[in-house]
PDB file of C-alpha atoms in Angstrom:
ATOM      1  CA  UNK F   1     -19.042  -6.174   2.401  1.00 91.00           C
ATOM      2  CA  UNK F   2     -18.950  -9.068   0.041  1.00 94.00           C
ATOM      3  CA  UNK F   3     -19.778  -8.134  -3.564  1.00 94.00           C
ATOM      4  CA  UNK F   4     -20.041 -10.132  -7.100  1.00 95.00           C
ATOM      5  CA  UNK F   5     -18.291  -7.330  -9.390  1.00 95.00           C
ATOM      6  CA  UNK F   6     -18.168  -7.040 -12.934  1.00 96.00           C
ATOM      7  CA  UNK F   7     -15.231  -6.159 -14.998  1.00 97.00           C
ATOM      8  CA  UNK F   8     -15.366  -3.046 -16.708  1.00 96.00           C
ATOM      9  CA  UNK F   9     -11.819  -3.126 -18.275  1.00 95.00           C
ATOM     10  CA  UNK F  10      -8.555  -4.534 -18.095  1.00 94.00           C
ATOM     11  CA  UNK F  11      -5.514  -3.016 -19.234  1.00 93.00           C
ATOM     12  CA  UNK F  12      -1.852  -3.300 -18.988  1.00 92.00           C
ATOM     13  CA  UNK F  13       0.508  -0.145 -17.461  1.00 88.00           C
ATOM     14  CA  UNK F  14       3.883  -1.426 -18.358  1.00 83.00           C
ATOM     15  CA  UNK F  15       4.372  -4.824 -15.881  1.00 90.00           C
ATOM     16  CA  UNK F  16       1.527  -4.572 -14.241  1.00 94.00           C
ATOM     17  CA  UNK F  17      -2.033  -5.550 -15.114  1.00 95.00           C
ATOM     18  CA  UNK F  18      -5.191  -2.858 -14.396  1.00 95.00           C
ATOM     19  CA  UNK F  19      -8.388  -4.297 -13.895  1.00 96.00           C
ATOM     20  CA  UNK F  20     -11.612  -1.963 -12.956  1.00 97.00           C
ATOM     21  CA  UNK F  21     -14.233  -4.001 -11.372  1.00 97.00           C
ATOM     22  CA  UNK F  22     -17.956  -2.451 -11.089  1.00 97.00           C
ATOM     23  CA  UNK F  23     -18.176  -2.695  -7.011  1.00 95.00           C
ATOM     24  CA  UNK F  24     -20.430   0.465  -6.012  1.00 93.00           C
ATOM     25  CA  UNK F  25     -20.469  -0.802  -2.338  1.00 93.00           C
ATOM     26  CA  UNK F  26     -16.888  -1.006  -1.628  1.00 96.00           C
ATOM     27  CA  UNK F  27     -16.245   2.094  -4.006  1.00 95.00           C
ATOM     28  CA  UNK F  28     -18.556   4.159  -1.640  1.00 95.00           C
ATOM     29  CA  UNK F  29     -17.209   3.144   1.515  1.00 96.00           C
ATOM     30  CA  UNK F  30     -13.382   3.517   0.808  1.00 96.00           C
ATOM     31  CA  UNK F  31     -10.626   5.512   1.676  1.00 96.00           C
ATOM     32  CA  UNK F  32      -7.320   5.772   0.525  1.00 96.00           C
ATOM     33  CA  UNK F  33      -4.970   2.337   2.156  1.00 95.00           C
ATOM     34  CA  UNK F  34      -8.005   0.011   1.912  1.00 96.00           C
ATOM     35  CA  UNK F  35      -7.505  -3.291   0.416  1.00 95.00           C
ATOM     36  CA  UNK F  36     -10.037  -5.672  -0.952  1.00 95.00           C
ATOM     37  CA  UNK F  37      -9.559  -9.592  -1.291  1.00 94.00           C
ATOM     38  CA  UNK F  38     -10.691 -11.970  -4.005  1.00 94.00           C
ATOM     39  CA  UNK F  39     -11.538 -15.035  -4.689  1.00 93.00           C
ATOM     40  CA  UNK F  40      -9.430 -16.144  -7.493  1.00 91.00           C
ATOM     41  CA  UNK F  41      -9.621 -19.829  -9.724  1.00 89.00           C
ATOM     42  CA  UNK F  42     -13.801 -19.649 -10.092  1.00 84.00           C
ATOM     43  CA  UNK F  43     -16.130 -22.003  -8.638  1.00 78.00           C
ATOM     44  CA  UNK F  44     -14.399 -24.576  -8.552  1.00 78.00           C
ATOM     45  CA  UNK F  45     -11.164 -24.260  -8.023  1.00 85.00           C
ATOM     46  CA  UNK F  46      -8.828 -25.956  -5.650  1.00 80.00           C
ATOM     47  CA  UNK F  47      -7.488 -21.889  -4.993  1.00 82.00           C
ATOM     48  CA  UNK F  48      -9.627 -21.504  -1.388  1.00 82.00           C
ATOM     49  CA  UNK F  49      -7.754 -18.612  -0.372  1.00 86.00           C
ATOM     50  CA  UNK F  50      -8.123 -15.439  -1.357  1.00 90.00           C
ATOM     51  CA  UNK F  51      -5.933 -12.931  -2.580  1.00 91.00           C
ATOM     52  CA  UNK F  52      -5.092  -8.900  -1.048  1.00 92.00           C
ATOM     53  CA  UNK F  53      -5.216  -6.389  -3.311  1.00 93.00           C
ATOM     54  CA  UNK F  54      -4.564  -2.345  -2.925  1.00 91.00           C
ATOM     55  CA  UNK F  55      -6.625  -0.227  -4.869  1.00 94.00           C
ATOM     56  CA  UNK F  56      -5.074   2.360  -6.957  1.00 95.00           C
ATOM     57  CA  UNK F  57      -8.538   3.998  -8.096  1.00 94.00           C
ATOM     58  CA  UNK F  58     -12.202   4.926  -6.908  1.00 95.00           C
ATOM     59  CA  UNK F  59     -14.736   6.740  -9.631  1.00 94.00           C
ATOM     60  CA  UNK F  60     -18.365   7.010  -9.305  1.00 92.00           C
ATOM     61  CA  UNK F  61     -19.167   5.609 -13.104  1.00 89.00           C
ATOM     62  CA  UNK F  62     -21.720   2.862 -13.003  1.00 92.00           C
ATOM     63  CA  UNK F  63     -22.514   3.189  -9.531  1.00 91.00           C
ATOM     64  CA  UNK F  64     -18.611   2.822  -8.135  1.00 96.00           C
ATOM     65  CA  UNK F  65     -15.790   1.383  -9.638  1.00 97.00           C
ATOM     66  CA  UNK F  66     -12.601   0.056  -8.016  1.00 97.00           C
ATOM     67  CA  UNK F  67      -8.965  -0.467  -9.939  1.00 97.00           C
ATOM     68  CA  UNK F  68      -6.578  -2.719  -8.529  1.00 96.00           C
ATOM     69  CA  UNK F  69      -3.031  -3.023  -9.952  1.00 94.00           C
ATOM     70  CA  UNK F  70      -0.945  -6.171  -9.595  1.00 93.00           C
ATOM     71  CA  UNK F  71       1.888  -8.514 -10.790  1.00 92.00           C
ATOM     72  CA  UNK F  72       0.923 -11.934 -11.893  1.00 90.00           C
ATOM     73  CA  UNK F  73       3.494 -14.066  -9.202  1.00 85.00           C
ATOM     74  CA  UNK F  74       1.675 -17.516  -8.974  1.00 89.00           C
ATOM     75  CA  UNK F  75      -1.633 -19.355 -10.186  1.00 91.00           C
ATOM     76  CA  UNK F  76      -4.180 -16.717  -8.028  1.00 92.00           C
ATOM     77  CA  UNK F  77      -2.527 -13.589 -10.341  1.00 93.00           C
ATOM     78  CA  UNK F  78      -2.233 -15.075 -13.320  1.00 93.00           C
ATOM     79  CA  UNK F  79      -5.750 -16.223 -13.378  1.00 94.00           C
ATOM     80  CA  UNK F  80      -7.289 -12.821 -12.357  1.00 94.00           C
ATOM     81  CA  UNK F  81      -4.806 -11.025 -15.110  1.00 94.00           C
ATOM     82  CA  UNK F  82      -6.816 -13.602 -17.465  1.00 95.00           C
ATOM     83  CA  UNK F  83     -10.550 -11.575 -16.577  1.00 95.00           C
ATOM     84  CA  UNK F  84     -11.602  -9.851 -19.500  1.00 96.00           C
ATOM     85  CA  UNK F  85     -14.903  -7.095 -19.595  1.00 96.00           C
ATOM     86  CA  UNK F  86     -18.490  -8.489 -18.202  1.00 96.00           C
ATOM     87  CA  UNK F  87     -16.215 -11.416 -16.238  1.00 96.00           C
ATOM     88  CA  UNK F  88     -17.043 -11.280 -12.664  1.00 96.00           C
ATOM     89  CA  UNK F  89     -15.395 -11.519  -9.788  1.00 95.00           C
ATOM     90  CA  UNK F  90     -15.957 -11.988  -6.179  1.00 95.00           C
ATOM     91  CA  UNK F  91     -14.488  -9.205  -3.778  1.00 95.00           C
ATOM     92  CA  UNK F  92     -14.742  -8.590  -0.178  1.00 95.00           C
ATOM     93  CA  UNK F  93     -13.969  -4.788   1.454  1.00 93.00           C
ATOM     94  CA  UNK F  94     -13.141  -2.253   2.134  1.00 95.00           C
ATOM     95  CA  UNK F  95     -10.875  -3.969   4.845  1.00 95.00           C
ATOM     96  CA  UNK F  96      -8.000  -2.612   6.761  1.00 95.00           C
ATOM     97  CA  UNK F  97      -7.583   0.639   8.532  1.00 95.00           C
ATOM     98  CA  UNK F  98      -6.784   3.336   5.811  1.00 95.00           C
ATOM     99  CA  UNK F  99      -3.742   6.517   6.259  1.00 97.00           C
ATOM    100  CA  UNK F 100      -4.853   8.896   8.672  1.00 96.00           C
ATOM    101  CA  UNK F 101      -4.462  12.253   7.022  1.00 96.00           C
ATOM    102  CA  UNK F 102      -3.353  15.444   8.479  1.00 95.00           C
ATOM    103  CA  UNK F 103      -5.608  17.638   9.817  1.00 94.00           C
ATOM    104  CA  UNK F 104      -3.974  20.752   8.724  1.00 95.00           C
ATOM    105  CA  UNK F 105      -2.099  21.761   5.454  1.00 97.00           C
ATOM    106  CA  UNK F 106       1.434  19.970   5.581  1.00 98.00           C
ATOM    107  CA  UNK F 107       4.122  19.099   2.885  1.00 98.00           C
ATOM    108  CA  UNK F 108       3.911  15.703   2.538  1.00 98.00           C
ATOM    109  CA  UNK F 109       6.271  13.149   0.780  1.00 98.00           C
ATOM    110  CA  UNK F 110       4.929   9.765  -0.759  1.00 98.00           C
ATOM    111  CA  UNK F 111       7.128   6.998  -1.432  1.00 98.00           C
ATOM    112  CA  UNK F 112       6.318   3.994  -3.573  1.00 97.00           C
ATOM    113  CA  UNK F 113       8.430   1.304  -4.990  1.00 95.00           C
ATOM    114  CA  UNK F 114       7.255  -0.879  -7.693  1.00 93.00           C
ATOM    115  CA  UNK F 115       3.177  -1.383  -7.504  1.00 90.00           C
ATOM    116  CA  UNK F 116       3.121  -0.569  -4.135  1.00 91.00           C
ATOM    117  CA  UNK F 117       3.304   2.993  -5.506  1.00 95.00           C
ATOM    118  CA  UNK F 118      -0.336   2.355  -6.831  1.00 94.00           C
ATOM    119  CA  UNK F 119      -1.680   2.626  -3.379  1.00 95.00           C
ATOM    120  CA  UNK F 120      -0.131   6.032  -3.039  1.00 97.00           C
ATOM    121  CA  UNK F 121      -2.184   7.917  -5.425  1.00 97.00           C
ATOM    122  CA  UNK F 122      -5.816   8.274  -4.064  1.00 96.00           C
ATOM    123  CA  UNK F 123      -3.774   9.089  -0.940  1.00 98.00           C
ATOM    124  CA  UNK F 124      -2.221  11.744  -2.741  1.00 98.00           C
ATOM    125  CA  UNK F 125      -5.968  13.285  -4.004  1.00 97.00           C
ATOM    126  CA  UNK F 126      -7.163  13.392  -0.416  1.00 97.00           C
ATOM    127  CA  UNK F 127      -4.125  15.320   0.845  1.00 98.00           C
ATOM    128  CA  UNK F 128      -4.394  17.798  -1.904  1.00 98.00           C
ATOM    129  CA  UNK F 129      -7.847  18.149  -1.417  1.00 97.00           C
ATOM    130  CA  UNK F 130      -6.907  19.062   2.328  1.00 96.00           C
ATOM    131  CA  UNK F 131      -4.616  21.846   0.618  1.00 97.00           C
ATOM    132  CA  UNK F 132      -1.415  19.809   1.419  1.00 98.00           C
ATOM    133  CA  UNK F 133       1.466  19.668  -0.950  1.00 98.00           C
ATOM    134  CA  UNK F 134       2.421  16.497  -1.956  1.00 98.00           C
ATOM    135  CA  UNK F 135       5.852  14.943  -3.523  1.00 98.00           C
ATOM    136  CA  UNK F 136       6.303  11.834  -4.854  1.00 98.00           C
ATOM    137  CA  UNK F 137       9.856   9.533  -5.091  1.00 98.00           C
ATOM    138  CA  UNK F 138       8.474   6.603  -7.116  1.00 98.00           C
ATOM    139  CA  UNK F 139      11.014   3.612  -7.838  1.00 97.00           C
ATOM    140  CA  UNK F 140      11.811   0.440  -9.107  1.00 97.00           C
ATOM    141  CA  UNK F 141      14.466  -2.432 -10.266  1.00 95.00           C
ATOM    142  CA  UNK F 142      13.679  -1.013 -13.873  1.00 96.00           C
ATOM    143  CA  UNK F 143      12.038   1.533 -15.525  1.00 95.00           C
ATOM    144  CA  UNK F 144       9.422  -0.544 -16.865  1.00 93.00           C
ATOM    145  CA  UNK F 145       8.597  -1.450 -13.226  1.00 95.00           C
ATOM    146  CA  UNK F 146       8.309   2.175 -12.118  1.00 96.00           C
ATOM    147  CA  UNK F 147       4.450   2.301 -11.906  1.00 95.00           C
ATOM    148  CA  UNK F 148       2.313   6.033 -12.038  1.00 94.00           C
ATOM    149  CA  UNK F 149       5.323   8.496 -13.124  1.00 95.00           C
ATOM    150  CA  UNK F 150       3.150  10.175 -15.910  1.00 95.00           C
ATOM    151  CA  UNK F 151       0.186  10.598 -13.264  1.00 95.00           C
ATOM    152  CA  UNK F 152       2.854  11.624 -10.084  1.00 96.00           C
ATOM    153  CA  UNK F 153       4.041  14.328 -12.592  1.00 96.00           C
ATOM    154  CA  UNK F 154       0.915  15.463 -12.917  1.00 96.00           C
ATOM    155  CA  UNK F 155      -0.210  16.586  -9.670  1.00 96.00           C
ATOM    156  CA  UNK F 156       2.322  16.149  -7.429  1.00 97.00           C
ATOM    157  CA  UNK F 157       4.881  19.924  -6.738  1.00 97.00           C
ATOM    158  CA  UNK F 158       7.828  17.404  -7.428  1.00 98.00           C
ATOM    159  CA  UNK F 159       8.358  13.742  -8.987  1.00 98.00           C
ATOM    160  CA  UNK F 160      11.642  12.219  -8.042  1.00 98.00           C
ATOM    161  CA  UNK F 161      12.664   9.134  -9.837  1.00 98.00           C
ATOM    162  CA  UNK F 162      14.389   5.747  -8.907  1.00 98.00           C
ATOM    163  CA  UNK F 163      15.589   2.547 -10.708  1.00 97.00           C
ATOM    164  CA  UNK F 164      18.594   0.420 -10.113  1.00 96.00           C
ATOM    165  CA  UNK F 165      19.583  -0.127 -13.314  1.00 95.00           C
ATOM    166  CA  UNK F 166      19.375   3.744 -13.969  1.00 95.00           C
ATOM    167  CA  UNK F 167      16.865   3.230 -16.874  1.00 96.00           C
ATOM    168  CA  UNK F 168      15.216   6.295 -15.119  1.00 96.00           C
ATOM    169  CA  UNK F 169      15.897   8.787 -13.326  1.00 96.00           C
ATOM    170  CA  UNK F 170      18.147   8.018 -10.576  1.00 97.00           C
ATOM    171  CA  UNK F 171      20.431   5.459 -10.395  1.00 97.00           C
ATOM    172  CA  UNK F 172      19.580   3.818  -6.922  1.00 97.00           C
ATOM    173  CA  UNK F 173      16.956   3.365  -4.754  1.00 97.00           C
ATOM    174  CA  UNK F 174      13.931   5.537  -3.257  1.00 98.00           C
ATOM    175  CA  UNK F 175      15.875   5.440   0.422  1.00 97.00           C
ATOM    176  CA  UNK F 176      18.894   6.953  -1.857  1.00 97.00           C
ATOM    177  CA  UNK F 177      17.013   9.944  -3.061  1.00 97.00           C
ATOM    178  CA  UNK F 178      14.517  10.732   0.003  1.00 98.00           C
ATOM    179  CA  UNK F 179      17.010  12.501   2.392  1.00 98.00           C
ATOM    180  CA  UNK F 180      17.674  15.379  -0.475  1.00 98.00           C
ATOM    181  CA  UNK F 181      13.943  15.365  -0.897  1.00 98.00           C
ATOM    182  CA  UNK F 182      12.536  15.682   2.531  1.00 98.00           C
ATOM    183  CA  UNK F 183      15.245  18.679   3.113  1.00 98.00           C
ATOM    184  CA  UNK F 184      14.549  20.087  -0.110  1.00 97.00           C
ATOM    185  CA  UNK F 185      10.335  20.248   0.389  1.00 97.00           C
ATOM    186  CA  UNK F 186      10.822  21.064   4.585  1.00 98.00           C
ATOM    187  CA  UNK F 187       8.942  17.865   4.540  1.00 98.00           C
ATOM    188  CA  UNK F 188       6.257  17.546   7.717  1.00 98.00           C
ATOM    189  CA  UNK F 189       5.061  13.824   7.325  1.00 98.00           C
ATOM    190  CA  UNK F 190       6.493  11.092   4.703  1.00 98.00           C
ATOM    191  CA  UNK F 191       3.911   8.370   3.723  1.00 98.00           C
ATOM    192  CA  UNK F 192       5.152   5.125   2.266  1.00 98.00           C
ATOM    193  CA  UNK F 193       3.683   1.579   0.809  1.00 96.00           C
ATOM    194  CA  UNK F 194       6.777  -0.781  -0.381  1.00 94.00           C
ATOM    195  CA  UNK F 195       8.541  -4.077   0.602  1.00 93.00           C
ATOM    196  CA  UNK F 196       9.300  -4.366   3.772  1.00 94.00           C
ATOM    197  CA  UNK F 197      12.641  -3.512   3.389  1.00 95.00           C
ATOM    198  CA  UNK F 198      12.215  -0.544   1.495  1.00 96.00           C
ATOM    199  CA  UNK F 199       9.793   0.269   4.317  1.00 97.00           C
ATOM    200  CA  UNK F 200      12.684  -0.629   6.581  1.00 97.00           C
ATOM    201  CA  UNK F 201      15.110   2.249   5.197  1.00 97.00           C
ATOM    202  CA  UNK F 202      12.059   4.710   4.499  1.00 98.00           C
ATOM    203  CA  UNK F 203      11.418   4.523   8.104  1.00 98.00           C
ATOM    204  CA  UNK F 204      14.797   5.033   9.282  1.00 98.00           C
ATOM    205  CA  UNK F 205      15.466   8.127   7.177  1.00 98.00           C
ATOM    206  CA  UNK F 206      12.142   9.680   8.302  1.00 98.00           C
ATOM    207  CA  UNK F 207      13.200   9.149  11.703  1.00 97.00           C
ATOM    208  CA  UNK F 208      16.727  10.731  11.183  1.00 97.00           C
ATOM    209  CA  UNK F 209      14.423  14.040   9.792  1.00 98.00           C
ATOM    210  CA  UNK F 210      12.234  13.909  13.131  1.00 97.00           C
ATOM    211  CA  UNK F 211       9.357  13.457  11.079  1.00 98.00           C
ATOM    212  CA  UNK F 212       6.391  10.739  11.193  1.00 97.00           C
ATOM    213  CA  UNK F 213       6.591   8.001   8.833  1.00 98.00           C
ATOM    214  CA  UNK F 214       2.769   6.100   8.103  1.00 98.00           C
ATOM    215  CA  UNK F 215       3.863   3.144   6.279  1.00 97.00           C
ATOM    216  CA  UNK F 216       1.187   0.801   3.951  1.00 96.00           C
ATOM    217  CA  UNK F 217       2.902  -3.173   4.790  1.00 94.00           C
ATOM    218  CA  UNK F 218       2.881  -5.854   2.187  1.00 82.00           C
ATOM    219  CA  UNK F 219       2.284  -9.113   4.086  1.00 80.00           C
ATOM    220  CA  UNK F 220       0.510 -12.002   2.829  1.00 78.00           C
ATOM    221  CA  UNK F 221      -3.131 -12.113   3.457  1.00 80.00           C
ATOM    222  CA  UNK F 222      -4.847 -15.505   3.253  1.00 78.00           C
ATOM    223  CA  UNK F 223      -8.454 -14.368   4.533  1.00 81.00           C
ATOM    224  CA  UNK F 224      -7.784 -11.157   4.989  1.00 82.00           C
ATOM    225  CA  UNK F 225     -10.368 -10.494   8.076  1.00 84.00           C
ATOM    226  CA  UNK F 226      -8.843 -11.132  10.819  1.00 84.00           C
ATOM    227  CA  UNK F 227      -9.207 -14.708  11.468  1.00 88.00           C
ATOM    228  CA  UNK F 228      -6.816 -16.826   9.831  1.00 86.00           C
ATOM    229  CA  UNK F 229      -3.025 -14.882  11.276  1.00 86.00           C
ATOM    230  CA  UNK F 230      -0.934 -15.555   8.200  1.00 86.00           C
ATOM    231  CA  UNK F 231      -0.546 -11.733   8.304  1.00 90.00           C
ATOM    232  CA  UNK F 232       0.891 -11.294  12.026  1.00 93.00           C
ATOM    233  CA  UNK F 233       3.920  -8.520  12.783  1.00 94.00           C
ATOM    234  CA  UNK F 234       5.555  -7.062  15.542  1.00 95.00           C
ATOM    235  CA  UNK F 235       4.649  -3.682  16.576  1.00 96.00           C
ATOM    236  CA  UNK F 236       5.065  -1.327  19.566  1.00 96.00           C
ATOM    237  CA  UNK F 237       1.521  -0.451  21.126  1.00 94.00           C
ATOM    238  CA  UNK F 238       1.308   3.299  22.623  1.00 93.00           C
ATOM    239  CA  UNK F 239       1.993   1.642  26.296  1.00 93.00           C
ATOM    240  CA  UNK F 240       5.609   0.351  24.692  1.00 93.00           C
ATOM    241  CA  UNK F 241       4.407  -3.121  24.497  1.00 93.00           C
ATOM    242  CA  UNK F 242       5.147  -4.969  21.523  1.00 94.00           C
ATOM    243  CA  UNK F 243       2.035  -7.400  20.174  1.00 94.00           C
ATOM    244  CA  UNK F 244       1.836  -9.447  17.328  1.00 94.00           C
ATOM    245  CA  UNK F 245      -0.540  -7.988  15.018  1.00 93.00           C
ATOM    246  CA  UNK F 246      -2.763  -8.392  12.494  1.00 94.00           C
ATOM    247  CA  UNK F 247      -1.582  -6.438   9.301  1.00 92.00           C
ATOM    248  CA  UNK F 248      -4.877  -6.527   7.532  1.00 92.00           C
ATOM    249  CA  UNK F 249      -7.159  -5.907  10.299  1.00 92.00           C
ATOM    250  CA  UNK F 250      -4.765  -3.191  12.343  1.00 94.00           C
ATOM    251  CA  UNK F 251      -3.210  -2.632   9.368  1.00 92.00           C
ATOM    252  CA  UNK F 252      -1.855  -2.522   6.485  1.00 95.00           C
ATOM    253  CA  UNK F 253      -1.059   0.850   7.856  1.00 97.00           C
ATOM    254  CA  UNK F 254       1.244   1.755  10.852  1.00 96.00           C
ATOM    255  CA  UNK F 255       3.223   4.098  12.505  1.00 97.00           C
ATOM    256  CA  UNK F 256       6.677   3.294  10.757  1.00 96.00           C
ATOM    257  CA  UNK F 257       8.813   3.584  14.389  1.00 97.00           C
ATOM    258  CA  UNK F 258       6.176   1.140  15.607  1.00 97.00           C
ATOM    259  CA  UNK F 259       7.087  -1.658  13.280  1.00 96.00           C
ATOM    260  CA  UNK F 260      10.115  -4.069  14.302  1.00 96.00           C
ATOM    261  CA  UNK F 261      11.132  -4.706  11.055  1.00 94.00           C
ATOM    262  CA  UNK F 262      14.529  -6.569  11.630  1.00 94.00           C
ATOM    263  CA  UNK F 263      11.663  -8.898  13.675  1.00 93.00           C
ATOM    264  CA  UNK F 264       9.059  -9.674  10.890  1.00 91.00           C
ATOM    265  CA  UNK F 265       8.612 -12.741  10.140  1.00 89.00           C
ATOM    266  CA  UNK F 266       9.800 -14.027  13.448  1.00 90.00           C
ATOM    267  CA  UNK F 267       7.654 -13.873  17.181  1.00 90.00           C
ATOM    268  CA  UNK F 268      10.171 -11.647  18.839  1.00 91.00           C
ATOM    269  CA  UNK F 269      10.635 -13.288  22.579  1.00 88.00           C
ATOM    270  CA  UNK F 270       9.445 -10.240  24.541  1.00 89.00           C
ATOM    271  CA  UNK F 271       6.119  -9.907  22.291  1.00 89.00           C
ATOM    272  CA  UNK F 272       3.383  -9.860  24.283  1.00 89.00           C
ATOM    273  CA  UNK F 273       2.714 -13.928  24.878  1.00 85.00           C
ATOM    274  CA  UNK F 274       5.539 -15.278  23.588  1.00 83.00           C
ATOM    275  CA  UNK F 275       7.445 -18.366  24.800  1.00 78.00           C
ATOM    276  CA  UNK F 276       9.557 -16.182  26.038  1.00 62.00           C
ATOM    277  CA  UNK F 277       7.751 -14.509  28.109  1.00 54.00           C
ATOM    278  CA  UNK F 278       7.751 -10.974  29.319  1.00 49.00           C
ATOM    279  CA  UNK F 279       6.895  -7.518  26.994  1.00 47.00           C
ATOM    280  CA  UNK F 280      10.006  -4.925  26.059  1.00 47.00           C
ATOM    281  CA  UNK F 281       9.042  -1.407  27.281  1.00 44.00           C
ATOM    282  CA  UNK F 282      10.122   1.223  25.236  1.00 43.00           C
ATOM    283  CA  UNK F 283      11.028   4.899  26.361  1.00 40.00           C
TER     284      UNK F 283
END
């Protein structure tokens, strides 16, 4: 649905801007790997696309209230970090297809590098709510880039973390640290939102374990519906046919094995209608 929200506050969490819009519709219909897009620039602006955003946090106050959590990397962030309270903005969601979740109690690792991590935590809520346990392995270039450690501490059983400076925690990356976890917590599903190559590696060590792997893709999202295929991937249906699809409508979540990551950004020539011709059939 298609809402005019107001800000409620705005807020900075080391590099990253925090703004909590007023959006009761989308608040009430979401679940945790949604996304929302908005229209950034004002009325008229020469901005016509809109930008993706995760959101880190639902609460019922004022009706519903969304958080999203971003970097300002071009003119659409930096004029959305600019919103201040009573501003409004215009937002469009829930959209995507959220994590599944487990239907029984498992242990359960999240991963999260940089913001992406911000996706992670409402996740993290509903699994615990389902009795699951949940550890995090949160990481970043620096530590003032490592985003929710305080919170992860919190209520996760364990908080692993990365930076590649070694400003925090462990010197390295998530991928370095995950294999000790996942052995350490007898891990039953890992859950991951990241770059795509972070999701790259996270997938491959999950696989090594045996274990699924849902992965949260960041892929630019001009309309964010469905309609305008900036947002297109390669991924391995259940009949072993690879498709291009749509990250934010079949997405932004998927089946980590699924995803041909070495192939993104590219139309692999056995996709499904590619000018190559032919599909790949996997065992």
């Amino acid at each position: 649905m298609q809402v005019t929200g107001t800000v409620l506050t705005t807020r900075r969490v080391d590099a990253y801007h925090a703004l909590t819009v007023v959006a009761p519709g989308i608040a009430e219909r979401y679940r945790p790997g949604h996304f929302v897009s908005v229209a950034v620039g004002g009325a008229h602006t020469s901005m016509v696309t809109r930008r993706a955003f995760s959101i880190h946090d639902v609460k019922a106050d004022y009706g519903g209230t969304v958080e999203l959590v971003f970097t300002t990397g071009g003119p659409g962030t930096a004029w959305l970090a600019e919103r201040r309270a009573r501003d409004t903005i215009d937002l469009v969601g829930p959209l995507g297809r959220p994590f599944p979740l487990p239907r029984d109690p498992v242990n359960c690792v999240l991963v999260g590098a940089e913001y992406g991590s911000a996706v992670l935590f409402p996740l993290a809520d509903a699994l615990l709510e389902r009795g699951c346990r949940v550890d995090f392995v949160l990481g970043a270039a620096g530590a003032e880039r490592v985003f929710g450690a305080m919170r992860a501490r919190r209520m996760a059983e364990t908080t692993t973390l990365t930076t590649e400076d070694g400003s925090l925690g462990l010197r390295g990356k998530v991928t370095d640290a995950l294999p000790s976890v996942i052995a350490d917590t007898r891990a039953d599903a890992v859950y991951a939102c990241a770059p795509m190559e972070t999701l790259r590696a996270v997938t491959a060590v999950a696989m090594e374990f045996d274990i699924p792997v849902q992965v949260a893709v960041e892929e630019s999202m001009a309309c964010g519906i469905g309609v305008c295929m900036t947002c297109v991937l390669p991924v391995i249906g259940d009949d072993g046919v690879t498709r291009m699809v749509r990250a934010c409508a079949e997405g932004p979540v998927f089946r980590g094995e699924r995803v041909r990551f070495e192939d993104v950004g590219t139309i692999p020539f056995d996709a499904l209608g590619a000018p190559g011709g032919g599909a790949r059939h996997v065992g």
